[in-house]
């Protein structure tokens, strides 16, 4: 078991933004979260990361209610990359990534070999080692996102949660970032807009609408013509190659 949502409810006033959501993320796999704007994706991710408290239901980490964890303990195992993550423009890449070690350190502890190892491995895995001394403001959009991922990996998380990390990136950097995330040996939950990218890189999908889960399963089971029409209001032809089980969506004009 890794991370589990148990009948989650979260409201703004009397409106239920998340309404009875339950699922369990498969350990070590990439779970994609889909849905139109306003479906509750970001709110759900923030509940899973422990940044919001549900009005009802529970988020479980290895069978234990996340509300029983201290904030520091959550940050030691759950890394969250926001949709519009910001960073001090005066920092270097290495300084940004080092921030990921903050949950594992105390006010009096010095920098350790373990901290160095975690930072260097994060830079290496994200392909940012050669940029470690570059200024933040000199980076491209794709490089900034990779640095945010490196900072998250430096936390040594068991779970990685990402809210539409490919927004505002060109196609090359979108694909590069998704390849990286899908290759990570940790449990990852990612909100995406691009349905074909979700089909290509995610092991399983959840589709939300108006705060509910309306479909869940493998990409080939979830992404049907009927669902695309009813949830996303688009007509499409879905193609599956006999040599490649993942579906590809062709949108109709």
mmCIF file of C-alpha atoms in Angstrom:
data_model
loop_
_atom_site.group_PDB
_atom_site.id
_atom_site.type_symbol
_atom_site.label_atom_id
_atom_site.label_comp_id
_atom_site.label_asym_id
_atom_site.label_seq_id
_atom_site.Cartn_x
_atom_site.Cartn_y
_atom_site.Cartn_z
ATOM 1 C CA UNK A 1 0.000 0.000 0.000
ATOM 2 C CA UNK A 2 1.218 3.522 -0.709
ATOM 3 C CA UNK A 3 -1.305 6.379 -0.774
ATOM 4 C CA UNK A 4 -5.062 5.936 -0.545
ATOM 5 C CA UNK A 5 -8.088 8.243 -0.653
ATOM 6 C CA UNK A 6 -10.994 7.030 1.448
ATOM 7 C CA UNK A 7 -14.352 8.722 0.695
ATOM 8 C CA UNK A 8 -12.837 12.225 0.579
ATOM 9 C CA UNK A 9 -15.087 15.273 0.763
ATOM 10 C CA UNK A 10 -13.840 18.859 0.523
ATOM 11 C CA UNK A 11 -16.085 21.920 0.271
ATOM 12 C CA UNK A 12 -15.987 25.626 -0.447
ATOM 13 C CA UNK A 13 -18.902 26.974 1.522
ATOM 14 C CA UNK A 14 -21.715 24.552 0.824
ATOM 15 C CA UNK A 15 -20.359 23.447 -2.564
ATOM 16 C CA UNK A 16 -18.701 20.041 -2.634
ATOM 17 C CA UNK A 17 -15.560 20.428 -4.726
ATOM 18 C CA UNK A 18 -14.491 16.855 -3.899
ATOM 19 C CA UNK A 19 -17.431 14.551 -3.285
ATOM 20 C CA UNK A 20 -16.858 11.034 -1.989
ATOM 21 C CA UNK A 21 -13.595 10.258 -3.825
ATOM 22 C CA UNK A 22 -11.956 6.894 -3.104
ATOM 23 C CA UNK A 23 -9.021 5.194 -4.801
ATOM 24 C CA UNK A 24 -5.652 3.621 -4.084
ATOM 25 C CA UNK A 25 -2.464 4.425 -5.983
ATOM 26 C CA UNK A 26 -0.449 1.407 -7.077
ATOM 27 C CA UNK A 27 3.046 1.503 -5.518
ATOM 28 C CA UNK A 28 5.798 2.426 -7.950
ATOM 29 C CA UNK A 29 3.378 3.285 -10.762
ATOM 30 C CA UNK A 30 2.280 6.518 -12.462
ATOM 31 C CA UNK A 31 -1.376 7.412 -11.906
ATOM 32 C CA UNK A 32 -2.822 10.070 -14.199
ATOM 33 C CA UNK A 33 -5.595 12.397 -13.073
ATOM 34 C CA UNK A 34 -7.787 13.763 -15.855
ATOM 35 C CA UNK A 35 -10.863 15.964 -16.031
ATOM 36 C CA UNK A 36 -12.124 19.265 -17.386
ATOM 37 C CA UNK A 37 -11.347 22.532 -15.605
ATOM 38 C CA UNK A 38 -13.277 22.756 -12.361
ATOM 39 C CA UNK A 39 -13.504 18.993 -11.912
ATOM 40 C CA UNK A 40 -11.546 19.098 -8.641
ATOM 41 C CA UNK A 41 -8.124 17.801 -9.723
ATOM 42 C CA UNK A 42 -5.990 20.427 -7.980
ATOM 43 C CA UNK A 43 -8.051 20.281 -4.788
ATOM 44 C CA UNK A 44 -7.724 16.499 -4.715
ATOM 45 C CA UNK A 45 -3.951 16.664 -5.181
ATOM 46 C CA UNK A 46 -3.610 19.155 -2.331
ATOM 47 C CA UNK A 47 -5.636 16.853 -0.080
ATOM 48 C CA UNK A 48 -3.374 13.930 -1.008
ATOM 49 C CA UNK A 49 -0.279 16.009 -0.229
ATOM 50 C CA UNK A 50 -1.656 16.973 3.181
ATOM 51 C CA UNK A 51 -1.883 20.661 2.259
ATOM 52 C CA UNK A 52 -5.655 20.709 2.811
ATOM 53 C CA UNK A 53 -7.740 18.832 5.364
ATOM 54 C CA UNK A 54 -10.841 17.041 4.107
ATOM 55 C CA UNK A 55 -14.245 17.860 5.555
ATOM 56 C CA UNK A 56 -14.918 14.125 5.551
ATOM 57 C CA UNK A 57 -12.996 10.988 4.660
ATOM 58 C CA UNK A 58 -9.295 10.256 4.999
ATOM 59 C CA UNK A 59 -6.010 10.221 3.117
ATOM 60 C CA UNK A 60 -3.992 7.171 4.149
ATOM 61 C CA UNK A 61 -0.228 6.709 3.899
ATOM 62 C CA UNK A 62 0.688 3.047 4.317
ATOM 63 C CA UNK A 63 -2.543 2.510 6.223
ATOM 64 C CA UNK A 64 -2.150 5.486 8.560
ATOM 65 C CA UNK A 65 -4.310 8.615 8.440
ATOM 66 C CA UNK A 66 -2.211 11.494 7.073
ATOM 67 C CA UNK A 67 -3.766 13.794 9.688
ATOM 68 C CA UNK A 68 -1.813 11.892 12.362
ATOM 69 C CA UNK A 69 1.515 12.831 10.723
ATOM 70 C CA UNK A 70 3.366 16.017 11.547
ATOM 71 C CA UNK A 71 3.893 18.352 8.586
ATOM 72 C CA UNK A 72 7.615 17.614 8.607
ATOM 73 C CA UNK A 73 7.013 13.853 8.484
ATOM 74 C CA UNK A 74 4.696 14.258 5.489
ATOM 75 C CA UNK A 75 7.291 16.377 3.672
ATOM 76 C CA UNK A 76 9.902 13.690 4.267
ATOM 77 C CA UNK A 77 7.942 11.222 2.134
ATOM 78 C CA UNK A 78 5.467 13.167 -0.066
ATOM 79 C CA UNK A 79 6.804 15.687 -2.609
ATOM 80 C CA UNK A 80 4.350 18.066 -4.283
ATOM 81 C CA UNK A 81 5.066 20.125 -7.399
ATOM 82 C CA UNK A 82 2.487 22.848 -7.860
ATOM 83 C CA UNK A 83 1.155 24.005 -11.215
ATOM 84 C CA UNK A 84 2.694 27.456 -10.798
ATOM 85 C CA UNK A 85 5.741 26.694 -8.666
ATOM 86 C CA UNK A 86 7.917 29.741 -8.041
ATOM 87 C CA UNK A 87 11.563 30.118 -7.083
ATOM 88 C CA UNK A 88 13.736 33.009 -5.941
ATOM 89 C CA UNK A 89 15.344 34.353 -9.124
ATOM 90 C CA UNK A 90 18.654 34.986 -7.335
ATOM 91 C CA UNK A 91 19.299 31.309 -6.647
ATOM 92 C CA UNK A 92 21.434 28.888 -8.612
ATOM 93 C CA UNK A 93 20.084 25.498 -9.724
ATOM 94 C CA UNK A 94 22.078 23.704 -7.016
ATOM 95 C CA UNK A 95 20.586 25.994 -4.352
ATOM 96 C CA UNK A 96 17.045 25.289 -5.550
ATOM 97 C CA UNK A 97 17.596 21.535 -5.424
ATOM 98 C CA UNK A 98 19.172 21.743 -1.965
ATOM 99 C CA UNK A 99 15.868 23.157 -0.679
ATOM 100 C CA UNK A 100 14.481 19.659 -1.110
ATOM 101 C CA UNK A 101 16.603 18.479 1.816
ATOM 102 C CA UNK A 102 14.958 20.917 4.244
ATOM 103 C CA UNK A 103 12.436 18.369 5.672
ATOM 104 C CA UNK A 104 15.300 16.017 6.593
ATOM 105 C CA UNK A 105 17.360 18.616 8.483
ATOM 106 C CA UNK A 106 17.072 20.489 11.759
ATOM 107 C CA UNK A 107 18.122 24.002 12.679
ATOM 108 C CA UNK A 108 21.318 22.667 14.273
ATOM 109 C CA UNK A 109 22.240 19.910 11.825
ATOM 110 C CA UNK A 110 25.062 20.464 9.362
ATOM 111 C CA UNK A 111 25.074 19.485 5.694
ATOM 112 C CA UNK A 112 25.818 15.761 5.434
ATOM 113 C CA UNK A 113 27.109 13.271 2.901
ATOM 114 C CA UNK A 114 23.572 11.914 2.658
ATOM 115 C CA UNK A 115 22.345 15.387 1.709
ATOM 116 C CA UNK A 116 25.049 15.629 -0.956
ATOM 117 C CA UNK A 117 24.178 12.195 -2.304
ATOM 118 C CA UNK A 118 20.458 12.976 -2.534
ATOM 119 C CA UNK A 119 21.062 16.298 -4.313
ATOM 120 C CA UNK A 120 23.609 14.897 -6.750
ATOM 121 C CA UNK A 121 21.403 11.910 -7.605
ATOM 122 C CA UNK A 122 18.432 14.223 -8.179
ATOM 123 C CA UNK A 123 20.456 16.444 -10.506
ATOM 124 C CA UNK A 124 21.779 13.421 -12.388
ATOM 125 C CA UNK A 125 18.380 11.756 -12.795
ATOM 126 C CA UNK A 126 16.789 14.944 -14.128
ATOM 127 C CA UNK A 127 19.659 15.726 -16.487
ATOM 128 C CA UNK A 128 20.477 18.966 -14.671
ATOM 129 C CA UNK A 129 23.991 18.150 -13.403
ATOM 130 C CA UNK A 130 25.565 20.273 -16.132
ATOM 131 C CA UNK A 131 23.391 23.225 -15.095
ATOM 132 C CA UNK A 132 24.019 22.981 -11.350
ATOM 133 C CA UNK A 133 25.808 26.353 -11.137
ATOM 134 C CA UNK A 134 23.548 28.183 -13.608
ATOM 135 C CA UNK A 135 21.349 31.046 -12.425
ATOM 136 C CA UNK A 136 17.628 30.289 -12.175
ATOM 137 C CA UNK A 137 16.634 33.168 -14.458
ATOM 138 C CA UNK A 138 18.903 31.821 -17.226
ATOM 139 C CA UNK A 139 16.979 28.536 -17.523
ATOM 140 C CA UNK A 140 14.422 27.617 -20.171
ATOM 141 C CA UNK A 141 10.901 26.636 -19.130
ATOM 142 C CA UNK A 142 11.728 22.948 -19.480
ATOM 143 C CA UNK A 143 14.899 23.311 -17.430
ATOM 144 C CA UNK A 144 13.003 25.105 -14.669
ATOM 145 C CA UNK A 145 10.479 22.281 -14.485
ATOM 146 C CA UNK A 146 13.269 19.697 -14.386
ATOM 147 C CA UNK A 147 14.845 21.651 -11.543
ATOM 148 C CA UNK A 148 11.548 21.588 -9.640
ATOM 149 C CA UNK A 149 11.429 17.820 -10.164
ATOM 150 C CA UNK A 150 15.044 17.557 -8.965
ATOM 151 C CA UNK A 151 14.179 19.515 -5.828
ATOM 152 C CA UNK A 152 11.259 17.148 -5.217
ATOM 153 C CA UNK A 153 13.473 14.076 -5.743
ATOM 154 C CA UNK A 154 16.045 15.487 -3.329
ATOM 155 C CA UNK A 155 13.368 15.052 -0.651
ATOM 156 C CA UNK A 156 13.817 11.273 -1.199
ATOM 157 C CA UNK A 157 10.029 10.872 -1.413
ATOM 158 C CA UNK A 158 7.988 7.692 -1.521
ATOM 159 C CA UNK A 159 5.212 9.580 -3.329
ATOM 160 C CA UNK A 160 5.470 12.345 -5.924
ATOM 161 C CA UNK A 161 2.418 14.502 -6.700
ATOM 162 C CA UNK A 162 2.437 16.851 -9.695
ATOM 163 C CA UNK A 163 -0.215 19.353 -10.741
ATOM 164 C CA UNK A 164 -0.093 19.811 -14.536
ATOM 165 C CA UNK A 165 3.708 20.164 -14.687
ATOM 166 C CA UNK A 166 3.750 20.284 -18.510
ATOM 167 C CA UNK A 167 1.626 23.436 -18.766
ATOM 168 C CA UNK A 168 3.309 26.232 -20.746
ATOM 169 C CA UNK A 169 6.075 23.933 -22.039
ATOM 170 C CA UNK A 170 6.704 23.227 -25.704
ATOM 171 C CA UNK A 171 6.035 19.686 -26.960
ATOM 172 C CA UNK A 172 9.675 18.595 -26.773
ATOM 173 C CA UNK A 173 9.955 19.546 -23.110
ATOM 174 C CA UNK A 174 6.522 18.087 -22.285
ATOM 175 C CA UNK A 175 7.541 14.682 -23.620
ATOM 176 C CA UNK A 176 10.990 14.841 -22.024
ATOM 177 C CA UNK A 177 9.502 15.649 -18.620
ATOM 178 C CA UNK A 178 6.848 12.923 -18.837
ATOM 179 C CA UNK A 179 9.440 10.340 -19.850
ATOM 180 C CA UNK A 180 11.435 11.308 -16.786
ATOM 181 C CA UNK A 181 8.464 11.105 -14.414
ATOM 182 C CA UNK A 182 7.233 7.788 -15.818
ATOM 183 C CA UNK A 183 10.716 6.286 -15.343
ATOM 184 C CA UNK A 184 10.907 7.109 -11.627
ATOM 185 C CA UNK A 185 10.744 4.084 -9.295
ATOM 186 C CA UNK A 186 8.283 5.776 -6.915
ATOM 187 C CA UNK A 187 4.529 6.190 -6.670
ATOM 188 C CA UNK A 188 3.546 9.228 -8.742
ATOM 189 C CA UNK A 189 0.207 10.968 -9.224
ATOM 190 C CA UNK A 190 0.028 13.560 -11.987
ATOM 191 C CA UNK A 191 -2.747 15.841 -13.208
ATOM 192 C CA UNK A 192 -2.660 16.293 -16.981
ATOM 193 C CA UNK A 193 -4.655 18.030 -19.703
ATOM 194 C CA UNK A 194 -3.248 16.223 -22.725
ATOM 195 C CA UNK A 195 -5.188 12.966 -23.105
ATOM 196 C CA UNK A 196 -2.690 11.368 -25.479
ATOM 197 C CA UNK A 197 0.172 12.104 -23.110
ATOM 198 C CA UNK A 198 -1.847 10.521 -20.306
ATOM 199 C CA UNK A 199 -2.488 7.444 -22.456
ATOM 200 C CA UNK A 200 1.177 7.190 -23.444
ATOM 201 C CA UNK A 201 2.878 7.574 -20.077
ATOM 202 C CA UNK A 202 0.434 6.696 -17.271
ATOM 203 C CA UNK A 203 -0.044 3.162 -15.961
ATOM 204 C CA UNK A 204 -3.570 3.905 -14.755
ATOM 205 C CA UNK A 205 -5.988 6.808 -15.079
ATOM 206 C CA UNK A 206 -8.675 8.456 -12.998
ATOM 207 C CA UNK A 207 -11.176 10.762 -14.703
ATOM 208 C CA UNK A 208 -13.001 13.339 -12.607
ATOM 209 C CA UNK A 209 -16.078 15.405 -13.300
ATOM 210 C CA UNK A 210 -17.701 17.850 -10.876
ATOM 211 C CA UNK A 211 -15.800 16.422 -7.915
ATOM 212 C CA UNK A 212 -16.599 12.775 -8.663
ATOM 213 C CA UNK A 213 -14.565 9.938 -10.121
ATOM 214 C CA UNK A 214 -16.449 8.911 -13.252
ATOM 215 C CA UNK A 215 -13.917 6.396 -14.594
ATOM 216 C CA UNK A 216 -10.755 4.620 -13.468
ATOM 217 C CA UNK A 217 -8.541 1.902 -14.844
ATOM 218 C CA UNK A 218 -5.939 1.381 -17.549
ATOM 219 C CA UNK A 219 -5.717 3.954 -20.363
ATOM 220 C CA UNK A 220 -7.245 1.515 -22.856
ATOM 221 C CA UNK A 221 -10.185 0.820 -20.525
ATOM 222 C CA UNK A 222 -10.821 4.446 -19.547
ATOM 223 C CA UNK A 223 -10.328 6.439 -22.746
ATOM 224 C CA UNK A 224 -13.395 5.498 -24.735
ATOM 225 C CA UNK A 225 -15.304 7.469 -27.355
ATOM 226 C CA UNK A 226 -18.287 7.659 -25.038
ATOM 227 C CA UNK A 227 -16.266 9.044 -22.111
ATOM 228 C CA UNK A 228 -14.533 11.635 -24.279
ATOM 229 C CA UNK A 229 -17.895 12.801 -25.575
ATOM 230 C CA UNK A 230 -19.669 12.845 -22.188
ATOM 231 C CA UNK A 231 -16.869 14.262 -20.012
ATOM 232 C CA UNK A 232 -14.735 16.343 -22.375
ATOM 233 C CA UNK A 233 -17.408 17.186 -24.999
ATOM 234 C CA UNK A 234 -15.228 16.049 -27.907
ATOM 235 C CA UNK A 235 -15.744 13.522 -30.698
ATOM 236 C CA UNK A 236 -12.755 11.324 -31.380
ATOM 237 C CA UNK A 237 -11.591 8.102 -32.971
ATOM 238 C CA UNK A 238 -9.464 5.910 -30.706
ATOM 239 C CA UNK A 239 -6.814 3.751 -32.317
ATOM 240 C CA UNK A 240 -4.961 0.868 -30.688
ATOM 241 C CA UNK A 241 -2.064 -0.837 -32.433
ATOM 242 C CA UNK A 242 -1.758 -4.637 -32.140
ATOM 243 C CA UNK A 243 1.899 -4.060 -31.258
ATOM 244 C CA UNK A 244 1.203 -1.318 -28.714
ATOM 245 C CA UNK A 245 -1.763 -1.604 -26.358
ATOM 246 C CA UNK A 246 -1.893 2.052 -25.393
ATOM 247 C CA UNK A 247 -4.622 3.994 -27.178
ATOM 248 C CA UNK A 248 -4.061 6.994 -29.420
ATOM 249 C CA UNK A 249 -6.825 9.569 -29.754
ATOM 250 C CA UNK A 250 -7.579 11.232 -33.075
ATOM 251 C CA UNK A 251 -9.829 14.238 -32.506
ATOM 252 C CA UNK A 252 -12.435 14.913 -35.162
ATOM 253 C CA UNK A 253 -12.853 18.320 -36.686
#
